[in-house]
Each structure stands twice: as structure tokens, then as C-alpha cells.
């Protein structure tokens, strides 16, 4: 391979070559290097009509030498005339050079695949240039953006103000033009990291958000868009959790009321109800004796525990006077401590229970609220908000106060 000195006056630049962006600062550094050390690598040219030459690669070196006022430049003269081979050689050479921008690569790849002079396949280019097909495809995706955005694209991964990397742009490539370009410019202006761009892209891909809302979102800053995405994502998770809880509630729900079966003759269980705490009192009013009237039997609320309510099943009626306001045995003993005299008050106990049922109609509603909270809190990854729990606690406190009030007013 012969290297010859050719007068600069006989050499012309190739206006169609893939590299067209030249950084002025880098060009100045190259001039200084040539002046101090000389041109270390010759440029490559091909012959043209009239004894002239056209550059295949080495435009920057040619420019720097010309700016230094040199008269000649070392050259390698190519004898090939095949346009495809020349263009592939230009690309291959520039891929090894610093400063060959992603958009320059994209334009070169697109030209090889779609220009009538070449019509190369993706597979052919991948084999010829030694690049994965995905690499070439991703570069070509950058051409979806407007010229204003393309001018900001730079090599590397460093996030810089008013510049864009390939990684910042690719998450936006499938959005519509009216959203894609404005978001790209916001990313450049606000120096958004790739992770934030991906979140914003996800927001704009959501088809449940109207175009009108998306247009308004474009008026926000990058940080404003990320804040919007955070709210959107939390709402989406909450909605999904609620839907899953609702769908799963029938499977989780236990029996709502206790069975009044197996009651002996004369026993009535028409007043059985669920506990205000959401627990069931299975078997309430069951197996009671003939003498025990269970017409007002109910499961224990916060005042009476399930075990205490079930103690009447042994044949001894509940004696309310044996319990304090919270439903505990006043002397620490069980309900069996109630004497035989308590039986005379059995009717009054039933009347009190019926009265409690009539005057506290929200018990079933409260039980449903508690059951719903249990279902939601059991769900994996579900969010149970403090205000929901507080609301149920407040209802429980109101119910307990009413039970105590009725108990104090009782003639027992």
C-alpha cells in the first residue's frame, strides 16, 4: 500500500460521507497535534476525472491540515469504484473513531438499507460491520425524532444539560410524535436520568389517560412529571389491590352468623347476630335447656367475648350483673359463678339483648367494615391506610359507649 503526498488543491471532500459533525474544540486539538508531531495517519482517497481525488475517509485530518496552511497531505489512493464498498469502508472507519455520533450512525445505516443505490439487509450490514442487528435497529430508531431533537444527540452515557444520549431517547421512541419530541426536549433541559425517562414514558403509554390530560402534562417540568408518575403508580396499585380484595372476599369470608340448630324444644334462636368485632359465635344459643329462653340470643360484642357468650350453652343463663361494663366477670370468675337466683332474671336478660339489637342497627355494617379490613390487610403487597383503621376504631368506640349506656340504664 503506497502512501503519496498529494496537493490539497487536487483533493475534494466527500459531501455524501457518513460523518458530517465536527467538534471545533476537537478539531483545534488535532491541528495542534499535527503541528507538533506531524500527520500520523494518512487519509484515504479515490481517483476522480481530471486527475482529481475525493476523500473516502480522513475529512477531519484534511480540514486540520488545510487550516494549518500545509500544501500537501499524505494519502492512500484506492482503486475501488464500487459505491457500496466505499460507503461501508467509510462507516467501518468512522465507527473506530471518537466523535462519530449516534445520529450519524443512524443516518448511515438507514441509507444503506433504504437508498436505491445500496438496498442492504439488516443481516448483511450486521455481518459486514461486525455489529449486532439490535445495535443497528436501535440506532435507526433515533431517526423517529425531529431534527431539533437529533441535533442534541451525543455519544456516550453522560447526562448533560441540553444534550441527549441514546439511552435517554430509546424509552420514548414508541410514543406519538406530539408527545415524543416535547418529552425528549424536557429530558434534555432538565437532565433527566434514564430511569426517570422510562417512568414518564410509561405514564404516556397508558391508554386510560386522555390525550387532553397528556397535553397538560407536557407543561410540567421533569420533576413535576416524576411526581405525577408517583401518584399515578400508587393509585394504580391501590385500585388493583381493591379489585383483588373484592374478587377474593367470598373465598376469605367465614360464616356470618352462628347456627341456631340443635336447640331443644321451646328454645328460639331468632335473634342471633354476628359479633361487632367481626368474629362469629358459632353455636350461639345451641343446646340450651328447655327452661332457657334464647329468643334474644346474640353473639358477643366488644362487651361480651365469644367464650363468655357461649357459656350459656351449659344450661345456665347469662347473668349481666356478674359482668362489669367491659363484659368481664366482676370477680374474675366465669359465668358459672352466677347463682341459681340469676335464672329468675333470664327474661330480663333476653329483653336487654333484644333492646340492644334494636337500638344498635349499625352492628352488621360495622362487622362488614371490619371484615373488609381483614381481607385487605391479608392481601400480599396491599396497602391498608391508617384512616381506614381509625374509622373502624371510632365506630367500635361509639358502639361500646352505647352498649355501656344501655347496660347502665337497664333495670337489672
Short mmCIF file of N, CA and C in Angstrom, two decimals, residues 142-287:
data_model
loop_
_atom_site.label_atom_id
_atom_site.label_comp_id
_atom_site.label_asym_id
_atom_site.label_seq_id
_atom_site.Cartn_x
_atom_site.Cartn_y
_atom_site.Cartn_z
N UNK A 142 -33.58 6.26 16.30
CA UNK A 142 -33.34 7.67 16.62
C UNK A 142 -33.86 8.60 15.52
N UNK A 143 -34.01 8.06 14.32
CA UNK A 143 -34.49 8.88 13.20
C UNK A 143 -35.97 9.21 13.31
N UNK A 144 -36.66 8.59 14.27
CA UNK A 144 -38.07 8.92 14.50
C UNK A 144 -38.23 10.32 15.07
N UNK A 145 -37.19 10.81 15.71
CA UNK A 145 -37.27 12.12 16.37
C UNK A 145 -37.03 13.24 15.35
N UNK A 146 -37.52 14.42 15.70
CA UNK A 146 -37.39 15.58 14.81
C UNK A 146 -35.94 16.04 14.72
N UNK A 147 -35.67 16.89 13.73
CA UNK A 147 -34.32 17.43 13.54
C UNK A 147 -33.85 18.20 14.78
N UNK A 148 -34.79 18.90 15.43
CA UNK A 148 -34.42 19.67 16.62
C UNK A 148 -33.89 18.76 17.72
N UNK A 149 -34.48 17.58 17.85
CA UNK A 149 -34.02 16.62 18.87
C UNK A 149 -32.73 15.96 18.40
N UNK A 150 -32.66 15.60 17.13
CA UNK A 150 -31.48 14.92 16.60
C UNK A 150 -30.20 15.73 16.79
N UNK A 151 -30.33 17.04 16.72
CA UNK A 151 -29.15 17.90 16.89
C UNK A 151 -28.56 17.82 18.29
N UNK A 152 -29.36 17.37 19.25
CA UNK A 152 -28.91 17.32 20.64
C UNK A 152 -28.28 15.98 21.00
N UNK A 153 -28.37 15.00 20.10
CA UNK A 153 -27.89 13.65 20.41
C UNK A 153 -26.36 13.59 20.38
N UNK A 154 -25.80 13.04 21.44
CA UNK A 154 -24.34 12.93 21.55
C UNK A 154 -23.95 11.50 21.89
N UNK A 155 -22.69 11.20 21.74
CA UNK A 155 -22.18 9.87 22.07
C UNK A 155 -22.03 9.71 23.58
N UNK A 156 -21.91 8.48 24.02
CA UNK A 156 -21.66 8.21 25.44
C UNK A 156 -22.92 8.11 26.27
N UNK A 157 -22.75 8.00 27.57
CA UNK A 157 -23.88 7.84 28.51
C UNK A 157 -23.98 8.96 29.53
N UNK A 158 -23.06 9.90 29.48
CA UNK A 158 -23.08 11.00 30.45
C UNK A 158 -24.28 11.92 30.19
N UNK A 159 -25.03 12.21 31.27
CA UNK A 159 -26.19 13.09 31.17
C UNK A 159 -25.70 14.53 31.27
N UNK A 160 -25.99 15.31 30.23
CA UNK A 160 -25.56 16.71 30.20
C UNK A 160 -26.74 17.61 29.84
N UNK A 161 -26.69 18.82 30.34
CA UNK A 161 -27.77 19.78 30.08
C UNK A 161 -27.82 20.10 28.59
N UNK A 162 -29.05 20.11 28.07
CA UNK A 162 -29.32 20.43 26.66
C UNK A 162 -28.65 19.46 25.69
N UNK A 163 -28.35 18.26 26.17
CA UNK A 163 -27.84 17.20 25.32
C UNK A 163 -28.64 15.93 25.60
N UNK A 164 -28.63 15.01 24.64
CA UNK A 164 -29.38 13.77 24.80
C UNK A 164 -28.52 12.58 24.42
N UNK A 165 -28.60 11.54 25.24
CA UNK A 165 -27.91 10.29 24.90
C UNK A 165 -28.92 9.33 24.26
N UNK A 166 -28.38 8.35 23.62
CA UNK A 166 -29.24 7.33 23.00
C UNK A 166 -30.11 6.64 24.05
N UNK A 167 -29.54 6.36 25.22
CA UNK A 167 -30.28 5.68 26.28
C UNK A 167 -31.45 6.53 26.80
N UNK A 168 -31.30 7.83 26.79
CA UNK A 168 -32.40 8.70 27.21
C UNK A 168 -33.55 8.69 26.21
N UNK A 169 -33.24 8.53 24.95
CA UNK A 169 -34.25 8.65 23.91
C UNK A 169 -35.01 7.36 23.62
N UNK A 170 -34.35 6.24 23.72
CA UNK A 170 -34.98 4.97 23.32
C UNK A 170 -36.28 4.66 24.06
N UNK A 171 -36.42 4.98 25.38
CA UNK A 171 -37.71 4.71 26.04
C UNK A 171 -38.88 5.50 25.44
N UNK A 172 -38.58 6.59 24.72
CA UNK A 172 -39.63 7.46 24.17
C UNK A 172 -39.96 7.13 22.72
N UNK A 173 -39.23 6.23 22.11
CA UNK A 173 -39.31 6.04 20.66
C UNK A 173 -40.68 5.58 20.16
N UNK A 174 -41.44 4.88 20.98
CA UNK A 174 -42.73 4.36 20.54
C UNK A 174 -43.91 5.28 20.85
N UNK A 175 -43.64 6.42 21.45
CA UNK A 175 -44.71 7.39 21.72
C UNK A 175 -45.08 8.13 20.43
N UNK A 176 -46.24 8.75 20.41
CA UNK A 176 -46.64 9.54 19.24
C UNK A 176 -45.76 10.78 19.12
N UNK A 177 -45.64 11.30 17.92
CA UNK A 177 -44.75 12.43 17.67
C UNK A 177 -45.07 13.63 18.56
N UNK A 178 -46.37 13.89 18.79
CA UNK A 178 -46.74 15.07 19.58
C UNK A 178 -46.31 14.95 21.04
N UNK A 179 -46.05 13.74 21.51
CA UNK A 179 -45.57 13.54 22.88
C UNK A 179 -44.07 13.23 22.91
N UNK A 180 -43.60 12.52 21.90
CA UNK A 180 -42.21 12.05 21.88
C UNK A 180 -41.20 13.19 21.89
N UNK A 181 -41.34 14.12 20.97
CA UNK A 181 -40.36 15.21 20.85
C UNK A 181 -40.38 16.18 22.04
N UNK A 182 -41.57 16.63 22.49
CA UNK A 182 -41.58 17.52 23.67
C UNK A 182 -40.97 16.87 24.90
N UNK A 183 -41.23 15.58 25.10
CA UNK A 183 -40.65 14.89 26.26
C UNK A 183 -39.14 14.77 26.13
N UNK A 184 -38.66 14.57 24.91
CA UNK A 184 -37.21 14.49 24.68
C UNK A 184 -36.55 15.83 25.03
N UNK A 185 -37.20 16.92 24.65
CA UNK A 185 -36.64 18.24 24.94
C UNK A 185 -36.67 18.53 26.44
N UNK A 186 -37.71 18.05 27.12
CA UNK A 186 -37.78 18.21 28.58
C UNK A 186 -36.65 17.43 29.24
N UNK A 187 -36.40 16.21 28.74
CA UNK A 187 -35.32 15.38 29.28
C UNK A 187 -33.96 16.06 29.11
N UNK A 188 -33.77 16.72 27.96
CA UNK A 188 -32.50 17.43 27.71
C UNK A 188 -32.37 18.65 28.61
N UNK A 189 -33.43 19.41 28.72
CA UNK A 189 -33.40 20.64 29.51
C UNK A 189 -33.19 20.37 30.99
N UNK A 190 -33.90 19.34 31.51
CA UNK A 190 -33.88 19.07 32.95
C UNK A 190 -32.91 17.95 33.34
N UNK A 191 -32.10 17.51 32.38
CA UNK A 191 -31.07 16.49 32.63
C UNK A 191 -31.65 15.27 33.33
N UNK A 192 -32.71 14.73 32.77
CA UNK A 192 -33.38 13.58 33.39
C UNK A 192 -32.57 12.30 33.21
N UNK A 193 -32.38 11.53 34.28
CA UNK A 193 -31.71 10.23 34.14
C UNK A 193 -32.59 9.26 33.37
N UNK A 194 -31.98 8.21 32.86
CA UNK A 194 -32.71 7.24 32.03
C UNK A 194 -33.87 6.62 32.81
N UNK A 195 -33.68 6.32 34.09
CA UNK A 195 -34.74 5.71 34.89
C UNK A 195 -35.98 6.59 34.96
N UNK A 196 -35.79 7.91 35.05
CA UNK A 196 -36.93 8.83 35.10
C UNK A 196 -37.63 8.91 33.74
N UNK A 197 -36.85 8.88 32.68
CA UNK A 197 -37.44 8.92 31.33
C UNK A 197 -38.32 7.69 31.12
N UNK A 198 -37.88 6.55 31.61
CA UNK A 198 -38.67 5.31 31.46
C UNK A 198 -40.00 5.42 32.20
N UNK A 199 -39.99 6.02 33.39
CA UNK A 199 -41.23 6.20 34.16
C UNK A 199 -42.20 7.12 33.42
N UNK A 200 -41.68 8.22 32.89
CA UNK A 200 -42.51 9.18 32.16
C UNK A 200 -43.08 8.53 30.90
N UNK A 201 -42.27 7.74 30.22
CA UNK A 201 -42.74 7.05 29.01
C UNK A 201 -43.89 6.11 29.36
N UNK A 202 -43.79 5.42 30.48
CA UNK A 202 -44.85 4.50 30.92
C UNK A 202 -46.15 5.27 31.17
N UNK A 203 -46.03 6.46 31.74
CA UNK A 203 -47.19 7.30 32.01
C UNK A 203 -47.90 7.67 30.71
N UNK A 204 -47.13 8.03 29.69
CA UNK A 204 -47.71 8.48 28.43
C UNK A 204 -48.17 7.32 27.54
N UNK A 205 -47.76 6.12 27.85
CA UNK A 205 -48.22 4.95 27.11
C UNK A 205 -49.56 4.43 27.62
N UNK A 206 -49.96 4.90 28.79
CA UNK A 206 -51.22 4.44 29.39
C UNK A 206 -52.41 4.96 28.58
N UNK A 207 -53.16 4.05 27.99
CA UNK A 207 -54.29 4.44 27.13
C UNK A 207 -55.50 4.91 27.93
N UNK A 208 -55.49 4.68 29.25
CA UNK A 208 -56.62 5.15 30.07
C UNK A 208 -56.50 6.64 30.38
N UNK A 209 -55.34 7.22 30.12
CA UNK A 209 -55.15 8.66 30.33
C UNK A 209 -55.46 9.37 29.01
N UNK A 210 -56.33 10.33 29.04
CA UNK A 210 -56.77 11.00 27.81
C UNK A 210 -55.65 11.85 27.19
N UNK A 211 -55.78 12.07 25.88
CA UNK A 211 -54.79 12.91 25.18
C UNK A 211 -54.81 14.33 25.74
N UNK A 212 -55.99 14.79 26.15
CA UNK A 212 -56.11 16.14 26.70
C UNK A 212 -55.29 16.27 27.99
N UNK A 213 -55.37 15.24 28.84
CA UNK A 213 -54.59 15.23 30.08
C UNK A 213 -53.10 15.17 29.78
N UNK A 214 -52.73 14.36 28.80
CA UNK A 214 -51.31 14.24 28.44
C UNK A 214 -50.76 15.56 27.91
N UNK A 215 -51.59 16.29 27.16
CA UNK A 215 -51.16 17.59 26.66
C UNK A 215 -50.85 18.54 27.82
N UNK A 216 -51.67 18.47 28.86
CA UNK A 216 -51.44 19.33 30.03
C UNK A 216 -50.18 18.91 30.78
N UNK A 217 -49.92 17.60 30.79
CA UNK A 217 -48.72 17.11 31.47
C UNK A 217 -47.44 17.62 30.81
N UNK A 218 -47.51 17.88 29.52
CA UNK A 218 -46.34 18.37 28.79
C UNK A 218 -45.91 19.76 29.25
N UNK A 219 -46.78 20.43 29.98
CA UNK A 219 -46.44 21.77 30.51
C UNK A 219 -45.63 21.69 31.80
N UNK A 220 -45.52 20.48 32.35
CA UNK A 220 -44.79 20.31 33.61
C UNK A 220 -43.28 20.21 33.37
N UNK A 221 -42.54 20.40 34.42
CA UNK A 221 -41.09 20.18 34.37
C UNK A 221 -40.81 18.69 34.51
N UNK A 222 -39.56 18.31 34.37
CA UNK A 222 -39.21 16.91 34.54
C UNK A 222 -39.55 16.40 35.92
N UNK A 223 -39.24 17.17 36.96
CA UNK A 223 -39.54 16.75 38.33
C UNK A 223 -41.05 16.69 38.56
N UNK A 224 -41.79 17.60 37.93
CA UNK A 224 -43.24 17.58 38.03
C UNK A 224 -43.84 16.33 37.41
N UNK A 225 -43.28 15.90 36.30
CA UNK A 225 -43.74 14.68 35.64
C UNK A 225 -43.45 13.45 36.50
N UNK A 226 -42.31 13.43 37.15
CA UNK A 226 -41.97 12.30 38.01
C UNK A 226 -42.90 12.25 39.22
N UNK A 227 -43.24 13.41 39.76
CA UNK A 227 -44.19 13.47 40.88
C UNK A 227 -45.55 12.94 40.44
N UNK A 228 -45.97 13.32 39.24
CA UNK A 228 -47.24 12.84 38.69
C UNK A 228 -47.20 11.32 38.53
N UNK A 229 -46.08 10.82 38.03
CA UNK A 229 -45.95 9.37 37.84
C UNK A 229 -46.07 8.64 39.18
N UNK A 230 -45.48 9.18 40.24
CA UNK A 230 -45.52 8.54 41.55
C UNK A 230 -46.96 8.41 42.04
N UNK A 231 -47.74 9.48 41.89
CA UNK A 231 -49.15 9.46 42.30
C UNK A 231 -49.93 8.46 41.45
N UNK A 232 -49.68 8.51 40.16
CA UNK A 232 -50.35 7.60 39.22
C UNK A 232 -50.06 6.15 39.56
N UNK A 233 -48.82 5.85 39.87
CA UNK A 233 -48.42 4.47 40.16
C UNK A 233 -49.05 3.99 41.46
N UNK A 234 -49.10 4.86 42.48
CA UNK A 234 -49.70 4.48 43.75
C UNK A 234 -51.19 4.24 43.58
N UNK A 235 -51.86 5.11 42.82
CA UNK A 235 -53.29 4.93 42.57
C UNK A 235 -53.56 3.63 41.82
N UNK A 236 -52.68 3.32 40.87
CA UNK A 236 -52.85 2.09 40.09
C UNK A 236 -52.73 0.87 41.00
N UNK A 237 -51.76 0.89 41.90
CA UNK A 237 -51.57 -0.23 42.82
C UNK A 237 -52.75 -0.36 43.77
N UNK A 238 -53.25 0.79 44.27
CA UNK A 238 -54.39 0.75 45.19
C UNK A 238 -55.63 0.19 44.50
N UNK A 239 -55.84 0.60 43.26
CA UNK A 239 -57.00 0.12 42.51
C UNK A 239 -56.91 -1.38 42.29
N UNK A 240 -55.73 -1.84 41.92
CA UNK A 240 -55.53 -3.26 41.70
C UNK A 240 -55.74 -4.05 42.98
N UNK A 241 -55.23 -3.50 44.10
CA UNK A 241 -55.38 -4.17 45.39
C UNK A 241 -56.85 -4.27 45.78
N UNK A 242 -57.61 -3.19 45.53
CA UNK A 242 -59.03 -3.19 45.88
C UNK A 242 -59.80 -4.20 45.04
N UNK A 243 -59.46 -4.28 43.75
CA UNK A 243 -60.13 -5.23 42.86
C UNK A 243 -59.83 -6.66 43.27
N UNK A 244 -58.58 -6.93 43.63
CA UNK A 244 -58.21 -8.28 44.04
C UNK A 244 -58.89 -8.65 45.35
N UNK A 245 -58.96 -7.67 46.27
CA UNK A 245 -59.61 -7.93 47.56
C UNK A 245 -61.08 -8.22 47.38
N UNK A 246 -61.72 -7.45 46.49
CA UNK A 246 -63.15 -7.64 46.23
C UNK A 246 -63.41 -8.99 45.59
N UNK A 247 -62.53 -9.36 44.65
CA UNK A 247 -62.70 -10.65 43.97
C UNK A 247 -62.46 -11.82 44.90
N UNK A 248 -61.58 -11.63 45.88
CA UNK A 248 -61.18 -12.70 46.78
C UNK A 248 -62.01 -12.76 48.05
N UNK A 249 -62.85 -11.73 48.27
CA UNK A 249 -63.60 -11.64 49.53
C UNK A 249 -64.51 -12.84 49.77
N UNK A 250 -65.23 -13.35 48.75
CA UNK A 250 -66.10 -14.51 49.00
C UNK A 250 -65.32 -15.73 49.49
N UNK A 251 -64.08 -15.88 49.05
CA UNK A 251 -63.26 -17.02 49.46
C UNK A 251 -62.75 -16.89 50.89
N UNK A 252 -62.52 -15.63 51.28
CA UNK A 252 -61.96 -15.38 52.62
C UNK A 252 -63.03 -15.31 53.71
N UNK A 253 -64.25 -14.96 53.31
CA UNK A 253 -65.30 -14.68 54.27
C UNK A 253 -65.73 -15.94 55.00
N UNK A 254 -65.83 -15.86 56.31
CA UNK A 254 -66.28 -17.00 57.10
C UNK A 254 -67.78 -16.96 57.26
N UNK A 255 -68.36 -17.88 58.00
CA UNK A 255 -69.81 -17.86 58.24
C UNK A 255 -70.21 -16.60 58.97
N UNK A 256 -71.30 -15.98 58.54
CA UNK A 256 -71.69 -14.68 59.08
C UNK A 256 -72.41 -14.79 60.41
N UNK A 257 -73.14 -15.84 60.59
CA UNK A 257 -73.90 -15.96 61.85
C UNK A 257 -73.73 -17.35 62.44
N UNK A 258 -73.95 -17.44 63.69
CA UNK A 258 -73.86 -18.74 64.34
C UNK A 258 -75.08 -19.58 64.05
N UNK A 259 -74.95 -20.86 64.19
CA UNK A 259 -76.06 -21.78 63.93
C UNK A 259 -76.96 -21.84 65.16
N UNK A 260 -78.21 -21.85 64.87
CA UNK A 260 -79.16 -21.97 65.98
C UNK A 260 -79.77 -23.35 66.01
N UNK A 261 -79.07 -24.29 65.33
CA UNK A 261 -79.58 -25.65 65.25
C UNK A 261 -79.34 -26.39 66.56
N UNK A 262 -79.92 -27.58 66.64
CA UNK A 262 -79.77 -28.46 67.79
C UNK A 262 -80.38 -27.88 69.07
N UNK A 263 -81.10 -26.78 68.93
CA UNK A 263 -81.75 -26.25 70.13
C UNK A 263 -82.86 -27.20 70.56
N UNK A 264 -83.04 -27.38 71.82
CA UNK A 264 -84.08 -28.28 72.33
C UNK A 264 -85.42 -27.59 72.22
N UNK A 265 -86.50 -28.35 72.47
CA UNK A 265 -87.85 -27.81 72.32
C UNK A 265 -88.03 -26.62 73.23
N UNK A 266 -88.73 -25.63 72.70
CA UNK A 266 -89.01 -24.42 73.46
C UNK A 266 -87.96 -23.37 73.32
N UNK A 267 -86.78 -23.70 72.67
CA UNK A 267 -85.70 -22.71 72.54
C UNK A 267 -85.82 -22.00 71.22
N UNK A 268 -85.75 -20.70 71.22
CA UNK A 268 -85.84 -19.92 69.97
C UNK A 268 -84.55 -19.15 69.76
N UNK A 269 -83.96 -19.23 68.50
CA UNK A 269 -82.69 -18.54 68.22
C UNK A 269 -82.89 -17.46 67.18
N UNK A 270 -84.05 -16.84 67.18
CA UNK A 270 -84.37 -15.86 66.12
C UNK A 270 -83.53 -14.60 66.19
N UNK A 271 -82.92 -14.33 67.33
CA UNK A 271 -82.17 -13.06 67.44
C UNK A 271 -80.67 -13.18 67.27
N UNK A 272 -80.17 -14.30 66.73
CA UNK A 272 -78.71 -14.47 66.61
C UNK A 272 -78.12 -13.45 65.66
N UNK A 273 -76.95 -12.89 65.99
CA UNK A 273 -76.28 -11.87 65.14
C UNK A 273 -74.79 -12.03 65.24
N UNK A 274 -74.07 -11.47 64.32
CA UNK A 274 -72.60 -11.58 64.33
C UNK A 274 -71.99 -10.64 65.35
N UNK A 275 -70.78 -10.94 65.81
CA UNK A 275 -70.07 -10.10 66.78
C UNK A 275 -69.61 -8.83 66.14
N UNK A 276 -69.61 -7.72 66.88
CA UNK A 276 -69.15 -6.44 66.33
C UNK A 276 -67.68 -6.45 66.00
N UNK A 277 -66.96 -7.35 66.57
CA UNK A 277 -65.53 -7.43 66.25
C UNK A 277 -65.27 -8.22 65.01
N UNK A 278 -66.26 -8.74 64.34
CA UNK A 278 -66.08 -9.49 63.11
C UNK A 278 -65.95 -10.97 63.37
N UNK A 279 -65.83 -11.40 64.64
CA UNK A 279 -65.69 -12.83 64.93
C UNK A 279 -67.07 -13.44 65.01
N UNK A 280 -67.24 -14.70 64.64
CA UNK A 280 -68.54 -15.36 64.73
C UNK A 280 -68.63 -16.13 66.03
N UNK A 281 -69.82 -16.28 66.48
CA UNK A 281 -70.05 -17.05 67.71
C UNK A 281 -70.81 -18.29 67.32
N UNK A 282 -70.11 -19.23 66.67
CA UNK A 282 -70.75 -20.44 66.17
C UNK A 282 -71.39 -21.20 67.32
N UNK A 283 -72.59 -21.61 67.04
CA UNK A 283 -73.30 -22.41 68.04
C UNK A 283 -73.97 -21.59 69.09
N UNK A 284 -74.10 -20.23 68.84
CA UNK A 284 -74.75 -19.38 69.84
C UNK A 284 -76.16 -19.88 70.06
N UNK A 285 -76.57 -19.92 71.26
CA UNK A 285 -77.90 -20.33 71.68
C UNK A 285 -78.16 -21.81 71.39
N UNK A 286 -77.08 -22.60 71.10
CA UNK A 286 -77.29 -24.02 70.80
C UNK A 286 -77.29 -24.84 72.08
N UNK A 287 -78.01 -25.99 72.01
CA UNK A 287 -78.05 -26.95 73.12
C UNK A 287 -78.53 -26.33 74.43
#
